[in-house]
Amino acid sequence: MIKLIFFVFIFSIELIAQETLESIQRQIKAVQAETTRENKMHQDEKKRHADFIENGRKKVLALNNQKTSLTNDMDSIRVELKRIQEHRQKSLSRLHFYEQKKKKYRESLIQKIDSLQYIFQTDFPYKNTESIKEISDIAFQLKQAYINELDAITRSVEVFLNRIQLGYTTEVWKGELSVENRKLRGSFLRYGAITTIFVRLDAQEVYYLSKNSETGFSWTPVKEDLELRTKLKEALKVAEAKTAPKIVEIPIYLLKEAHHD
């Protein structure tokens, strides 16, 4: 009986020992597996860390390269900006210079155009008022910048051309002559821009336009010179188509005195 109990006890101890050994072995394997997993995780983490460090190094290197490139670009931009600013300053200086020069030219042109009024005031007395007004308007419009310099010059030349055109035209009209504190009714004959003849309605008085450098244009009466009176009357009749066309003589002015042709 005692032996049986001892055997059972021994057997139980062996079973317990066997179970304990297997448990320990399982735990060891579990620990080994966990250790292996931990080692693998550690290696993976180490690799990720190394990769992170490498990526970080590459990014830092790339950023440094970009910074260097950006710095170089900024330096180039600063140099270009400085060049542009210098060029702009020179352009502004030149622009200011030309603007001032243009302003002086405009002012000079205005004075010259405005001074042309005197020429028309002393010019052959025919529509002088209209020409003077045109020149005055051109000078005013140029001064107010309503027109530019080219337009002002072109329009001024047109006024002169219109005045020159007078030399190629002849005109006859009836009107009133104010002379010697009297007003006479009669007929006028303008021959170009050379002279104008006036014959009173009753043909008793005849005048022609003369000029000298001191008094300018004035009406000269034809009194004792009967031959000249006849020629002037005849010239008016030819111009009015009251007689057959023919060559007639008229007085013209030259320098200070009037001369007969």
PDB file of C-alpha atoms in Angstrom:
ATOM      1  CA  MET A   1       0.000   0.000   0.000  1.00  0.00           C
ATOM      2  CA  ILE A   2       2.765   2.328   0.961  1.00  0.00           C
ATOM      3  CA  LYS A   3       4.640   1.437  -2.197  1.00  0.00           C
ATOM      4  CA  LEU A   4       1.582   2.147  -4.263  1.00  0.00           C
ATOM      5  CA  ILE A   5       1.118   5.507  -2.718  1.00  0.00           C
ATOM      6  CA  PHE A   6       4.786   6.312  -3.224  1.00  0.00           C
ATOM      7  CA  PHE A   7       4.581   5.287  -6.832  1.00  0.00           C
ATOM      8  CA  VAL A   8       1.553   7.436  -7.384  1.00  0.00           C
ATOM      9  CA  PHE A   9       3.346  10.311  -5.728  1.00  0.00           C
ATOM     10  CA  ILE A  10       6.435   9.762  -7.797  1.00  0.00           C
ATOM     11  CA  PHE A  11       4.284   9.515 -10.921  1.00  0.00           C
ATOM     12  CA  SER A  12       2.470  12.688 -10.010  1.00  0.00           C
ATOM     13  CA  ILE A  13       5.758  14.438  -9.437  1.00  0.00           C
ATOM     14  CA  GLU A  14       6.964  13.249 -12.831  1.00  0.00           C
ATOM     15  CA  LEU A  15       3.734  14.442 -14.431  1.00  0.00           C
ATOM     16  CA  ILE A  16       4.030  17.803 -12.725  1.00  0.00           C
ATOM     17  CA  ALA A  17       7.686  18.037 -13.670  1.00  0.00           C
ATOM     18  CA  GLN A  18       6.859  17.088 -17.207  1.00  0.00           C
ATOM     19  CA  GLU A  19       4.101  19.696 -17.433  1.00  0.00           C
ATOM     20  CA  THR A  20       6.351  22.296 -15.815  1.00  0.00           C
ATOM     21  CA  LEU A  21       9.133  21.567 -18.299  1.00  0.00           C
ATOM     22  CA  GLU A  22       6.778  21.779 -21.248  1.00  0.00           C
ATOM     23  CA  SER A  23       5.382  25.004 -19.835  1.00  0.00           C
ATOM     24  CA  ILE A  24       8.836  26.376 -19.386  1.00  0.00           C
ATOM     25  CA  GLN A  25       9.750  25.325 -22.909  1.00  0.00           C
ATOM     26  CA  ARG A  26       6.626  27.000 -24.244  1.00  0.00           C
ATOM     27  CA  GLN A  27       7.420  30.124 -22.315  1.00  0.00           C
ATOM     28  CA  ILE A  28      10.991  30.013 -23.554  1.00  0.00           C
ATOM     29  CA  LYS A  29       9.739  29.656 -27.128  1.00  0.00           C
ATOM     30  CA  ALA A  30       7.261  32.437 -26.521  1.00  0.00           C
ATOM     31  CA  VAL A  31       9.992  34.577 -25.083  1.00  0.00           C
ATOM     32  CA  GLN A  32      12.280  33.693 -27.978  1.00  0.00           C
ATOM     33  CA  ALA A  33       9.505  34.477 -30.442  1.00  0.00           C
ATOM     34  CA  GLU A  34       8.787  37.767 -28.705  1.00  0.00           C
ATOM     35  CA  THR A  35      12.500  38.468 -28.617  1.00  0.00           C
ATOM     36  CA  THR A  36      12.764  37.674 -32.302  1.00  0.00           C
ATOM     37  CA  ARG A  37       9.736  39.900 -33.005  1.00  0.00           C
ATOM     38  CA  GLU A  38      11.156  42.645 -30.850  1.00  0.00           C
ATOM     39  CA  ASN A  39      14.518  42.291 -32.570  1.00  0.00           C
ATOM     40  CA  LYS A  40      12.804  42.428 -35.946  1.00  0.00           C
ATOM     41  CA  MET A  41      10.783  45.453 -34.862  1.00  0.00           C
ATOM     42  CA  HIS A  42      13.959  47.000 -33.529  1.00  0.00           C
ATOM     43  CA  GLN A  43      15.754  46.308 -36.792  1.00  0.00           C
ATOM     44  CA  ASP A  44      12.809  47.648 -38.761  1.00  0.00           C
ATOM     45  CA  GLU A  45      12.664  50.711 -36.530  1.00  0.00           C
ATOM     46  CA  LYS A  46      16.402  51.102 -36.834  1.00  0.00           C
ATOM     47  CA  LYS A  47      16.089  50.837 -40.620  1.00  0.00           C
ATOM     48  CA  ARG A  48      13.203  53.326 -40.644  1.00  0.00           C
ATOM     49  CA  HIS A  49      15.239  55.627 -38.440  1.00  0.00           C
ATOM     50  CA  ALA A  50      18.231  55.255 -40.745  1.00  0.00           C
ATOM     51  CA  ASP A  51      15.968  55.870 -43.739  1.00  0.00           C
ATOM     52  CA  PHE A  52      14.466  58.873 -41.963  1.00  0.00           C
ATOM     53  CA  ILE A  53      17.923  60.218 -41.194  1.00  0.00           C
ATOM     54  CA  GLU A  54      18.994  59.630 -44.808  1.00  0.00           C
ATOM     55  CA  ASN A  55      15.841  61.224 -46.186  1.00  0.00           C
ATOM     56  CA  GLY A  56      16.292  64.103 -43.779  1.00  0.00           C
ATOM     57  CA  ARG A  57      19.897  64.479 -44.873  1.00  0.00           C
ATOM     58  CA  LYS A  58      18.870  64.419 -48.524  1.00  0.00           C
ATOM     59  CA  LYS A  59      16.102  66.956 -47.870  1.00  0.00           C
ATOM     60  CA  VAL A  60      18.503  69.192 -45.969  1.00  0.00           C
ATOM     61  CA  LEU A  61      21.008  68.817 -48.796  1.00  0.00           C
ATOM     62  CA  ALA A  62      18.267  69.597 -51.352  1.00  0.00           C
ATOM     63  CA  LEU A  63      17.096  72.572 -49.287  1.00  0.00           C
ATOM     64  CA  ASN A  64      20.667  73.816 -49.008  1.00  0.00           C
ATOM     65  CA  ASN A  65      21.052  73.446 -52.768  1.00  0.00           C
ATOM     66  CA  GLN A  66      17.751  75.238 -53.297  1.00  0.00           C
ATOM     67  CA  LYS A  67      18.806  77.922 -50.832  1.00  0.00           C
ATOM     68  CA  THR A  68      22.103  78.348 -52.657  1.00  0.00           C
ATOM     69  CA  SER A  69      20.301  78.445 -56.010  1.00  0.00           C
ATOM     70  CA  LEU A  70      17.688  80.847 -54.613  1.00  0.00           C
ATOM     71  CA  THR A  71      20.433  83.028 -53.153  1.00  0.00           C
ATOM     72  CA  ASN A  72      22.180  83.089 -56.520  1.00  0.00           C
ATOM     73  CA  ASP A  73      18.872  83.852 -58.244  1.00  0.00           C
ATOM     74  CA  MET A  74      18.163  86.616 -55.749  1.00  0.00           C
ATOM     75  CA  ASP A  75      21.625  88.055 -56.327  1.00  0.00           C
ATOM     76  CA  SER A  76      21.017  87.916 -60.070  1.00  0.00           C
ATOM     77  CA  ILE A  77      17.601  89.510 -59.585  1.00  0.00           C
ATOM     78  CA  ARG A  78      19.123  92.260 -57.425  1.00  0.00           C
ATOM     79  CA  VAL A  79      21.740  92.924 -60.100  1.00  0.00           C
ATOM     80  CA  GLU A  80      19.059  92.923 -62.825  1.00  0.00           C
ATOM     81  CA  LEU A  81      16.760  95.080 -60.704  1.00  0.00           C
ATOM     82  CA  LYS A  82      19.576  97.542 -60.117  1.00  0.00           C
ATOM     83  CA  ARG A  83      20.311  97.600 -63.849  1.00  0.00           C
ATOM     84  CA  ILE A  84      16.618  98.128 -64.618  1.00  0.00           C
ATOM     85  CA  GLN A  85      16.398 100.903 -62.037  1.00  0.00           C
ATOM     86  CA  GLU A  86      19.463 102.592 -63.483  1.00  0.00           C
ATOM     87  CA  HIS A  87      18.032 102.218 -66.984  1.00  0.00           C
ATOM     88  CA  ARG A  88      14.677 103.534 -65.784  1.00  0.00           C
ATOM     89  CA  GLN A  89      16.380 106.481 -64.114  1.00  0.00           C
ATOM     90  CA  LYS A  90      18.280 107.253 -67.304  1.00  0.00           C
ATOM     91  CA  SER A  91      15.069 106.908 -69.304  1.00  0.00           C
ATOM     92  CA  LEU A  92      13.255 109.230 -66.900  1.00  0.00           C
ATOM     93  CA  SER A  93      16.123 111.710 -67.153  1.00  0.00           C
ATOM     94  CA  ARG A  94      16.028 111.563 -70.946  1.00  0.00           C
ATOM     95  CA  LEU A  95      12.246 111.805 -70.890  1.00  0.00           C
ATOM     96  CA  HIS A  96      12.435 114.829 -68.607  1.00  0.00           C
ATOM     97  CA  PHE A  97      15.060 116.367 -70.876  1.00  0.00           C
ATOM     98  CA  TYR A  98      12.950 115.842 -73.996  1.00  0.00           C
ATOM     99  CA  GLU A  99       9.795 116.974 -72.217  1.00  0.00           C
ATOM    100  CA  GLN A 100      11.527 120.198 -71.236  1.00  0.00           C
ATOM    101  CA  LYS A 101      12.919 120.566 -74.733  1.00  0.00           C
ATOM    102  CA  LYS A 102       9.474 119.859 -76.192  1.00  0.00           C
ATOM    103  CA  LYS A 103       7.961 122.383 -73.794  1.00  0.00           C
ATOM    104  CA  LYS A 104      10.472 125.050 -74.856  1.00  0.00           C
ATOM    105  CA  TYR A 105       9.895 124.200 -78.508  1.00  0.00           C
ATOM    106  CA  ARG A 106       6.133 124.476 -78.013  1.00  0.00           C
ATOM    107  CA  GLU A 107       6.504 127.832 -76.259  1.00  0.00           C
ATOM    108  CA  SER A 108       8.812 129.077 -79.006  1.00  0.00           C
ATOM    109  CA  LEU A 109       6.432 127.822 -81.698  1.00  0.00           C
ATOM    110  CA  ILE A 110       3.482 129.518 -80.006  1.00  0.00           C
ATOM    111  CA  GLN A 111       5.381 132.826 -79.964  1.00  0.00           C
ATOM    112  CA  LYS A 112       6.402 132.470 -83.604  1.00  0.00           C
ATOM    113  CA  ILE A 113       2.892 131.607 -84.768  1.00  0.00           C
ATOM    114  CA  ASP A 114       1.405 134.393 -82.672  1.00  0.00           C
ATOM    115  CA  SER A 115       3.932 136.854 -84.129  1.00  0.00           C
ATOM    116  CA  LEU A 116       2.644 136.044 -87.618  1.00  0.00           C
ATOM    117  CA  GLN A 117      -0.351 138.244 -86.860  1.00  0.00           C
ATOM    118  CA  TYR A 118       1.845 141.284 -87.484  1.00  0.00           C
ATOM    119  CA  ILE A 119       2.690 139.990 -90.965  1.00  0.00           C
ATOM    120  CA  PHE A 120      -0.978 139.779 -91.867  1.00  0.00           C
ATOM    121  CA  GLN A 121      -1.698 143.136 -90.241  1.00  0.00           C
ATOM    122  CA  THR A 122       0.810 144.732 -92.605  1.00  0.00           C
ATOM    123  CA  ASP A 123       0.017 142.442 -95.549  1.00  0.00           C
ATOM    124  CA  PHE A 124      -2.050 143.348 -98.584  1.00  0.00           C
ATOM    125  CA  PRO A 125      -5.353 144.652 -97.160  1.00  0.00           C
ATOM    126  CA  TYR A 126      -7.735 141.905 -98.161  1.00  0.00           C
ATOM    127  CA  LYS A 127      -9.442 139.652 -95.580  1.00  0.00           C
ATOM    128  CA  ASN A 128      -6.612 140.400 -93.163  1.00  0.00           C
ATOM    129  CA  THR A 129      -8.968 140.158 -90.185  1.00  0.00           C
ATOM    130  CA  GLU A 130      -9.897 136.574 -91.064  1.00  0.00           C
ATOM    131  CA  SER A 131      -6.250 135.543 -91.448  1.00  0.00           C
ATOM    132  CA  ILE A 132      -5.268 137.226 -88.200  1.00  0.00           C
ATOM    133  CA  LYS A 133      -8.070 135.450 -86.347  1.00  0.00           C
ATOM    134  CA  GLU A 134      -7.048 132.083 -87.802  1.00  0.00           C
ATOM    135  CA  ILE A 135      -3.452 132.571 -86.665  1.00  0.00           C
ATOM    136  CA  SER A 136      -4.582 133.760 -83.238  1.00  0.00           C
ATOM    137  CA  ASP A 137      -6.819 130.693 -82.864  1.00  0.00           C
ATOM    138  CA  ILE A 138      -3.996 128.348 -83.868  1.00  0.00           C
ATOM    139  CA  ALA A 139      -1.628 129.872 -81.296  1.00  0.00           C
ATOM    140  CA  PHE A 140      -4.307 129.682 -78.587  1.00  0.00           C
ATOM    141  CA  GLN A 141      -5.231 126.063 -79.346  1.00  0.00           C
ATOM    142  CA  LEU A 142      -1.575 125.049 -79.338  1.00  0.00           C
ATOM    143  CA  LYS A 143      -1.030 126.816 -76.006  1.00  0.00           C
ATOM    144  CA  GLN A 144      -4.030 124.970 -74.511  1.00  0.00           C
ATOM    145  CA  ALA A 145      -2.763 121.682 -75.991  1.00  0.00           C
ATOM    146  CA  TYR A 146      -5.953 121.263 -78.024  1.00  0.00           C
ATOM    147  CA  ILE A 147      -3.740 120.581 -81.042  1.00  0.00           C
ATOM    148  CA  ASN A 148      -0.177 119.336 -81.402  1.00  0.00           C
ATOM    149  CA  GLU A 149       2.807 121.062 -82.965  1.00  0.00           C
ATOM    150  CA  LEU A 150       2.444 119.369 -86.350  1.00  0.00           C
ATOM    151  CA  ASP A 151      -1.199 120.394 -86.652  1.00  0.00           C
ATOM    152  CA  ALA A 152      -0.324 123.955 -85.685  1.00  0.00           C
ATOM    153  CA  ILE A 153       2.412 124.179 -88.319  1.00  0.00           C
ATOM    154  CA  THR A 154       0.210 122.572 -90.985  1.00  0.00           C
ATOM    155  CA  ARG A 155      -2.687 124.935 -90.316  1.00  0.00           C
ATOM    156  CA  SER A 156      -0.378 127.977 -90.253  1.00  0.00           C
ATOM    157  CA  VAL A 157       1.080 126.977 -93.617  1.00  0.00           C
ATOM    158  CA  GLU A 158      -2.460 126.624 -94.975  1.00  0.00           C
ATOM    159  CA  VAL A 159      -3.208 130.207 -93.931  1.00  0.00           C
ATOM    160  CA  PHE A 160      -0.088 131.368 -95.787  1.00  0.00           C
ATOM    161  CA  LEU A 161      -1.004 129.302 -98.848  1.00  0.00           C
ATOM    162  CA  ASN A 162      -4.462 130.864 -98.880  1.00  0.00           C
ATOM    163  CA  ARG A 163      -2.857 134.302 -98.741  1.00  0.00           C
ATOM    164  CA  ILE A 164      -0.473 133.374-101.539  1.00  0.00           C
ATOM    165  CA  GLN A 165      -3.427 132.138-103.574  1.00  0.00           C
ATOM    166  CA  LEU A 166      -4.703 135.711-103.601  1.00  0.00           C
ATOM    167  CA  GLY A 167      -1.982 136.517-106.079  1.00  0.00           C
ATOM    168  CA  TYR A 168      -3.631 134.237-108.634  1.00  0.00           C
ATOM    169  CA  THR A 169      -7.155 135.632-108.399  1.00  0.00           C
ATOM    170  CA  THR A 170      -8.997 138.756-109.502  1.00  0.00           C
ATOM    171  CA  GLU A 171     -12.182 140.009-107.910  1.00  0.00           C
ATOM    172  CA  VAL A 172     -14.749 142.736-108.602  1.00  0.00           C
ATOM    173  CA  TRP A 173     -17.369 143.876-106.105  1.00  0.00           C
ATOM    174  CA  LYS A 174     -19.474 146.890-105.225  1.00  0.00           C
ATOM    175  CA  GLY A 175     -18.999 148.511-101.850  1.00  0.00           C
ATOM    176  CA  GLU A 176     -18.133 151.551 -99.829  1.00  0.00           C
ATOM    177  CA  LEU A 177     -14.755 153.257 -99.506  1.00  0.00           C
ATOM    178  CA  SER A 178     -13.930 155.288 -96.414  1.00  0.00           C
ATOM    179  CA  VAL A 179     -11.398 157.923 -97.354  1.00  0.00           C
ATOM    180  CA  GLU A 180     -10.687 161.537 -96.343  1.00  0.00           C
ATOM    181  CA  ASN A 181     -13.496 161.443 -93.756  1.00  0.00           C
ATOM    182  CA  ARG A 182     -15.942 160.521 -96.490  1.00  0.00           C
ATOM    183  CA  LYS A 183     -17.751 157.356 -97.500  1.00  0.00           C
ATOM    184  CA  LEU A 184     -17.947 156.756-101.229  1.00  0.00           C
ATOM    185  CA  ARG A 185     -20.074 154.171-102.974  1.00  0.00           C
ATOM    186  CA  GLY A 186     -18.619 152.531-106.034  1.00  0.00           C
ATOM    187  CA  SER A 187     -16.914 149.478-107.543  1.00  0.00           C
ATOM    188  CA  PHE A 188     -13.692 147.738-106.470  1.00  0.00           C
ATOM    189  CA  LEU A 189     -11.279 145.755-108.608  1.00  0.00           C
ATOM    190  CA  ARG A 190      -8.678 143.618-106.818  1.00  0.00           C
ATOM    191  CA  TYR A 191      -5.888 142.382-108.999  1.00  0.00           C
ATOM    192  CA  GLY A 192      -4.190 139.542-107.142  1.00  0.00           C
ATOM    193  CA  ALA A 193      -2.329 140.872-104.144  1.00  0.00           C
ATOM    194  CA  ILE A 194      -0.810 143.688-106.184  1.00  0.00           C
ATOM    195  CA  THR A 195      -3.335 146.464-106.056  1.00  0.00           C
ATOM    196  CA  THR A 196      -6.987 147.393-105.728  1.00  0.00           C
ATOM    197  CA  ILE A 197      -8.790 150.011-107.804  1.00  0.00           C
ATOM    198  CA  PHE A 198     -11.874 151.961-106.730  1.00  0.00           C
ATOM    199  CA  VAL A 199     -14.133 153.944-109.069  1.00  0.00           C
ATOM    200  CA  ARG A 200     -17.015 155.971-107.641  1.00  0.00           C
ATOM    201  CA  LEU A 201     -20.474 155.244-109.016  1.00  0.00           C
ATOM    202  CA  ASP A 202     -20.530 158.465-111.029  1.00  0.00           C
ATOM    203  CA  ALA A 203     -16.957 157.761-112.188  1.00  0.00           C
ATOM    204  CA  GLN A 204     -15.913 161.193-111.013  1.00  0.00           C
ATOM    205  CA  GLU A 205     -13.401 159.911-108.483  1.00  0.00           C
ATOM    206  CA  VAL A 206     -10.811 157.162-108.894  1.00  0.00           C
ATOM    207  CA  TYR A 207      -8.441 155.693-106.292  1.00  0.00           C
ATOM    208  CA  TYR A 208      -5.856 152.941-106.268  1.00  0.00           C
ATOM    209  CA  LEU A 209      -4.095 151.202-103.412  1.00  0.00           C
ATOM    210  CA  SER A 210      -0.459 152.097-102.889  1.00  0.00           C
ATOM    211  CA  LYS A 211       2.126 151.253-100.245  1.00  0.00           C
ATOM    212  CA  ASN A 212       5.308 152.606 -98.742  1.00  0.00           C
ATOM    213  CA  SER A 213       7.459 151.344 -95.880  1.00  0.00           C
ATOM    214  CA  GLU A 214       6.463 154.168 -93.520  1.00  0.00           C
ATOM    215  CA  THR A 215       2.690 154.526 -93.798  1.00  0.00           C
ATOM    216  CA  GLY A 216       1.858 151.109 -95.198  1.00  0.00           C
ATOM    217  CA  PHE A 217      -1.113 150.739 -97.534  1.00  0.00           C
ATOM    218  CA  SER A 218      -3.179 153.789 -98.387  1.00  0.00           C
ATOM    219  CA  TRP A 219      -5.645 154.923-101.000  1.00  0.00           C
ATOM    220  CA  THR A 220      -4.143 157.293-103.551  1.00  0.00           C
ATOM    221  CA  PRO A 221      -6.515 159.544-105.493  1.00  0.00           C
ATOM    222  CA  VAL A 222      -6.034 160.001-109.229  1.00  0.00           C
ATOM    223  CA  LYS A 223      -6.814 163.634-110.037  1.00  0.00           C
ATOM    224  CA  GLU A 224      -4.768 165.474-112.621  1.00  0.00           C
ATOM    225  CA  ASP A 225      -3.474 162.369-114.387  1.00  0.00           C
ATOM    226  CA  LEU A 226      -6.340 161.962-116.817  1.00  0.00           C
ATOM    227  CA  GLU A 227      -4.552 159.249-118.773  1.00  0.00           C
ATOM    228  CA  LEU A 228      -4.209 157.095-115.625  1.00  0.00           C
ATOM    229  CA  ARG A 229      -7.854 157.765-114.704  1.00  0.00           C
ATOM    230  CA  THR A 230      -8.920 156.526-118.097  1.00  0.00           C
ATOM    231  CA  LYS A 231      -6.769 153.383-117.835  1.00  0.00           C
ATOM    232  CA  LEU A 232      -8.148 152.494-114.392  1.00  0.00           C
ATOM    233  CA  LYS A 233     -11.747 152.994-115.495  1.00  0.00           C
ATOM    234  CA  GLU A 234     -11.057 150.884-118.545  1.00  0.00           C
ATOM    235  CA  ALA A 235      -9.485 148.153-116.386  1.00  0.00           C
ATOM    236  CA  LEU A 236     -12.636 148.040-114.235  1.00  0.00           C
ATOM    237  CA  LYS A 237     -14.856 147.777-117.331  1.00  0.00           C
ATOM    238  CA  VAL A 238     -12.752 144.888-118.660  1.00  0.00           C
ATOM    239  CA  ALA A 239     -12.954 143.105-115.277  1.00  0.00           C
ATOM    240  CA  GLU A 240     -16.724 143.641-115.148  1.00  0.00           C
ATOM    241  CA  ALA A 241     -17.003 142.320-118.728  1.00  0.00           C
ATOM    242  CA  LYS A 242     -18.553 145.614-119.846  1.00  0.00           C
ATOM    243  CA  THR A 243     -16.102 145.859-122.699  1.00  0.00           C
ATOM    244  CA  ALA A 244     -14.069 143.487-124.828  1.00  0.00           C
ATOM    245  CA  PRO A 245     -11.140 141.708-123.135  1.00  0.00           C
ATOM    246  CA  LYS A 246      -7.822 143.439-123.682  1.00  0.00           C
ATOM    247  CA  ILE A 247      -4.556 144.232-121.964  1.00  0.00           C
ATOM    248  CA  VAL A 248      -4.810 147.198-119.612  1.00  0.00           C
ATOM    249  CA  GLU A 249      -2.316 149.061-117.482  1.00  0.00           C
ATOM    250  CA  ILE A 250      -2.704 149.278-113.683  1.00  0.00           C
ATOM    251  CA  PRO A 251      -0.528 150.817-110.963  1.00  0.00           C
ATOM    252  CA  ILE A 252       1.462 148.519-108.688  1.00  0.00           C
ATOM    253  CA  TYR A 253       3.544 149.279-105.640  1.00  0.00           C
ATOM    254  CA  LEU A 254       7.254 148.545-105.460  1.00  0.00           C
ATOM    255  CA  LEU A 255       9.258 149.287-102.327  1.00  0.00           C
ATOM    256  CA  LYS A 256       8.247 152.770-101.141  1.00  0.00           C
ATOM    257  CA  GLU A 257       6.566 154.167-104.200  1.00  0.00           C
ATOM    258  CA  ALA A 258       3.800 153.155-106.518  1.00  0.00           C
ATOM    259  CA  HIS A 259       4.845 152.585-110.106  1.00  0.00           C
ATOM    260  CA  HIS A 260       2.773 152.377-113.266  1.00  0.00           C
ATOM    261  CA  ASP A 261       2.898 149.433-115.632  1.00  0.00           C
TER     262      ASP A 261
END
